[in-house]
Amino acid sequence: MQVNKSYILIIFVSVVLTFLTNFGLNYSLLEHFLFLKTTSLGSEMLLPSIETTYLVANEWWRLITPT
């Protein structure tokens, strides 16, 4: 079975990001890969509404991030 090299690259990048974000617990690094800006309340990650992120905070670049 032949595996495409792009699949190996995608899996490698996913594994590296998983360990860099400590399996999703590092909110400050994980926030750059999400469509909505996050806030943390203790050990929970809160996601605001779309209007708050794009209209109030004016963070339009989140629409083109690779999530």
Tab-separated table of N, CA and C in Angstrom:
chain	number	residue	atom	x	y	z
A	1	MET	N	0.844	-1.178	0.000
A	1	MET	CA	0.000	0.000	0.000
A	1	MET	C	0.888	1.239	0.000
A	2	GLN	N	0.643	2.120	-0.946
A	2	GLN	CA	1.449	3.319	-1.075
A	2	GLN	C	0.746	4.490	-0.381
A	3	VAL	N	1.504	5.198	0.447
A	3	VAL	CA	0.949	6.331	1.184
A	3	VAL	C	1.480	7.613	0.552
A	4	ASN	N	0.591	8.521	0.279
A	4	ASN	CA	0.976	9.799	-0.296
A	4	ASN	C	1.805	10.584	0.716
A	5	LYS	N	2.843	11.292	0.237
A	5	LYS	CA	3.729	12.037	1.138
A	5	LYS	C	3.002	13.188	1.827
A	6	SER	N	1.991	13.734	1.184
A	6	SER	CA	1.251	14.828	1.815
A	6	SER	C	0.473	14.332	3.030
A	7	TYR	N	0.007	13.085	3.002
A	7	TYR	CA	-0.681	12.525	4.167
A	7	TYR	C	0.268	12.388	5.347
A	8	ILE	N	1.482	11.968	5.067
A	8	ILE	CA	2.481	11.834	6.132
A	8	ILE	C	2.795	13.198	6.728
A	9	LEU	N	2.898	14.225	5.884
A	9	LEU	CA	3.170	15.579	6.371
A	9	LEU	C	2.024	16.095	7.236
A	10	ILE	N	0.793	15.870	6.826
A	10	ILE	CA	-0.366	16.317	7.604
A	10	ILE	C	-0.417	15.615	8.953
A	11	ILE	N	-0.146	14.331	8.969
A	11	ILE	CA	-0.135	13.589	10.233
A	11	ILE	C	0.988	14.081	11.129
A	12	PHE	N	2.156	14.341	10.568
A	12	PHE	CA	3.288	14.832	11.352
A	12	PHE	C	2.987	16.194	11.971
A	13	VAL	N	2.442	17.108	11.181
A	13	VAL	CA	2.100	18.443	11.693
A	13	VAL	C	1.035	18.336	12.775
A	14	SER	N	0.067	17.465	12.605
A	14	SER	CA	-0.980	17.276	13.613
A	14	SER	C	-0.413	16.757	14.925
A	15	VAL	N	0.504	15.815	14.841
A	15	VAL	CA	1.116	15.266	16.057
A	15	VAL	C	1.960	16.323	16.760
A	16	VAL	N	2.717	17.105	16.002
A	16	VAL	CA	3.538	18.161	16.605
A	16	VAL	C	2.663	19.201	17.289
A	17	LEU	N	1.585	19.634	16.631
A	17	LEU	CA	0.688	20.617	17.242
A	17	LEU	C	-0.025	20.053	18.464
A	18	THR	N	-0.312	18.775	18.445
A	18	THR	CA	-0.937	18.141	19.606
A	18	THR	C	-0.029	18.220	20.819
A	19	PHE	N	1.242	17.934	20.628
A	19	PHE	CA	2.175	17.988	21.750
A	19	PHE	C	2.509	19.426	22.151
A	20	LEU	N	2.569	20.358	21.183
A	20	LEU	CA	2.845	21.759	21.513
A	20	LEU	C	1.721	22.382	22.334
A	21	THR	N	0.493	22.005	22.049
A	21	THR	CA	-0.644	22.555	22.792
A	21	THR	C	-0.992	21.722	24.013
A	22	ASN	N	-0.163	20.725	24.305
A	22	ASN	CA	-0.369	19.858	25.468
A	22	ASN	C	-1.761	19.219	25.405
A	23	PHE	N	-2.053	18.626	24.253
A	23	PHE	CA	-3.329	17.952	23.991
A	23	PHE	C	-4.523	18.892	24.178
A	24	GLY	N	-4.350	20.156	23.788
A	24	GLY	CA	-5.432	21.126	23.842
A	24	GLY	C	-5.541	21.899	25.139
A	25	LEU	N	-4.631	21.686	26.075
A	25	LEU	CA	-4.716	22.384	27.356
A	25	LEU	C	-4.014	23.737	27.349
A	26	ASN	N	-3.139	23.986	26.391
A	26	ASN	CA	-2.456	25.272	26.279
A	26	ASN	C	-3.319	26.192	25.417
A	27	TYR	N	-4.203	26.930	26.052
A	27	TYR	CA	-5.180	27.739	25.328
A	27	TYR	C	-4.543	28.874	24.546
A	28	SER	N	-3.451	29.448	25.051
A	28	SER	CA	-2.853	30.591	24.369
A	28	SER	C	-2.291	30.201	23.006
A	29	LEU	N	-1.743	29.019	22.866
A	29	LEU	CA	-1.236	28.566	21.570
A	29	LEU	C	-2.352	27.986	20.708
A	30	LEU	N	-3.284	27.315	21.311
A	30	LEU	CA	-4.391	26.696	20.580
A	30	LEU	C	-5.335	27.741	19.988
A	31	GLU	N	-5.412	28.908	20.606
A	31	GLU	CA	-6.343	29.956	20.179
A	31	GLU	C	-6.085	30.421	18.748
A	32	HIS	N	-4.850	30.366	18.281
A	32	HIS	CA	-4.520	30.827	16.932
A	32	HIS	C	-5.045	29.902	15.843
A	33	PHE	N	-5.465	28.706	16.189
A	33	PHE	CA	-5.965	27.746	15.214
A	33	PHE	C	-7.486	27.601	15.255
A	34	LEU	N	-8.168	28.468	15.982
A	34	LEU	CA	-9.622	28.399	16.112
A	34	LEU	C	-10.280	29.559	15.374
A	35	PHE	N	-11.529	29.379	14.979
A	35	PHE	CA	-12.268	30.447	14.314
A	35	PHE	C	-12.717	31.527	15.288
A	36	LEU	N	-12.961	31.179	16.540
A	36	LEU	CA	-13.429	32.135	17.530
A	36	LEU	C	-12.356	32.400	18.567
A	37	LYS	N	-12.293	33.634	19.056
A	37	LYS	CA	-11.349	33.978	20.111
A	37	LYS	C	-11.826	33.338	21.411
A	38	THR	N	-10.909	32.719	22.130
A	38	THR	CA	-11.287	32.008	23.343
A	38	THR	C	-10.904	32.796	24.585
A	39	THR	N	-11.606	32.540	25.650
A	39	THR	CA	-11.231	33.024	26.968
A	39	THR	C	-11.255	31.828	27.900
A	40	SER	N	-10.347	31.826	28.856
A	40	SER	CA	-10.305	30.682	29.765
A	40	SER	C	-10.812	31.104	31.137
A	41	LEU	N	-11.599	30.252	31.710
A	41	LEU	CA	-12.134	30.449	33.048
A	41	LEU	C	-11.709	29.236	33.861
A	42	GLY	N	-10.586	29.373	34.536
A	42	GLY	CA	-10.046	28.235	35.267
A	42	GLY	C	-9.524	27.192	34.304
A	43	SER	N	-10.101	26.017	34.329
A	43	SER	CA	-9.664	24.952	33.428
A	43	SER	C	-10.597	24.783	32.238
A	44	GLU	N	-11.541	25.699	32.061
A	44	GLU	CA	-12.487	25.608	30.953
A	44	GLU	C	-12.181	26.651	29.895
A	45	MET	N	-12.444	26.312	28.642
A	45	MET	CA	-12.264	27.234	27.541
A	45	MET	C	-13.637	27.715	27.097
A	46	LEU	N	-13.838	29.023	27.113
A	46	LEU	CA	-15.121	29.607	26.730
A	46	LEU	C	-15.013	30.226	25.343
A	47	LEU	N	-15.994	29.984	24.495
A	47	LEU	CA	-16.028	30.547	23.155
A	47	LEU	C	-17.142	31.584	23.074
A	48	PRO	N	-16.808	32.834	22.722
A	48	PRO	CA	-17.850	33.855	22.599
A	48	PRO	C	-18.617	33.688	21.291
A	49	SER	N	-19.541	34.575	21.048
A	49	SER	CA	-20.340	34.502	19.824
A	49	SER	C	-19.515	34.970	18.624
A	50	ILE	N	-20.029	34.684	17.442
A	50	ILE	CA	-19.350	35.101	16.217
A	50	ILE	C	-19.326	36.622	16.112
A	51	GLU	N	-20.392	37.278	16.527
A	51	GLU	CA	-20.453	38.737	16.456
A	51	GLU	C	-19.376	39.377	17.324
A	52	THR	N	-19.137	38.809	18.503
A	52	THR	CA	-18.125	39.363	19.398
A	52	THR	C	-16.738	39.236	18.795
A	53	THR	N	-16.445	38.112	18.186
A	53	THR	CA	-15.108	37.895	17.637
A	53	THR	C	-14.858	38.726	16.390
A	54	TYR	N	-15.778	38.715	15.448
A	54	TYR	CA	-15.527	39.355	14.160
A	54	TYR	C	-15.940	40.819	14.113
A	55	LEU	N	-17.041	41.187	14.746
A	55	LEU	CA	-17.512	42.566	14.652
A	55	LEU	C	-16.958	43.455	15.758
A	56	VAL	N	-16.959	42.978	16.992
A	56	VAL	CA	-16.491	43.801	18.108
A	56	VAL	C	-14.969	43.789	18.182
A	57	ALA	N	-14.360	42.605	18.171
A	57	ALA	CA	-12.905	42.500	18.286
A	57	ALA	C	-12.202	42.705	16.945
A	58	ASN	N	-12.940	42.681	15.840
A	58	ASN	CA	-12.414	42.923	14.500
A	58	ASN	C	-11.266	41.973	14.146
A	59	GLU	N	-11.458	40.689	14.384
A	59	GLU	CA	-10.441	39.682	14.092
A	59	GLU	C	-10.871	38.852	12.883
A	60	TRP	N	-10.835	39.471	11.705
A	60	TRP	CA	-11.274	38.830	10.465
A	60	TRP	C	-10.308	37.755	9.994
A	61	TRP	N	-9.065	37.789	10.418
A	61	TRP	CA	-8.072	36.803	9.984
A	61	TRP	C	-8.427	35.397	10.446
A	62	ARG	N	-9.272	35.285	11.466
A	62	ARG	CA	-9.656	33.958	11.956
A	62	ARG	C	-10.484	33.177	10.935
A	63	LEU	N	-11.046	33.858	9.950
A	63	LEU	CA	-11.834	33.169	8.927
A	63	LEU	C	-10.975	32.329	7.988
A	64	ILE	N	-9.678	32.615	7.898
A	64	ILE	CA	-8.813	31.880	6.971
A	64	ILE	C	-7.786	31.014	7.684
A	65	THR	N	-7.902	30.833	8.993
A	65	THR	CA	-6.949	29.984	9.706
A	65	THR	C	-7.238	28.517	9.449
A	66	PRO	N	-6.213	27.686	9.458
A	66	PRO	CA	-6.413	26.257	9.179
A	66	PRO	C	-6.894	25.490	10.398
A	67	THR	N	-8.187	25.380	10.566
A	67	THR	CA	-8.694	24.612	11.702
A	67	THR	C	-9.113	23.246	11.280
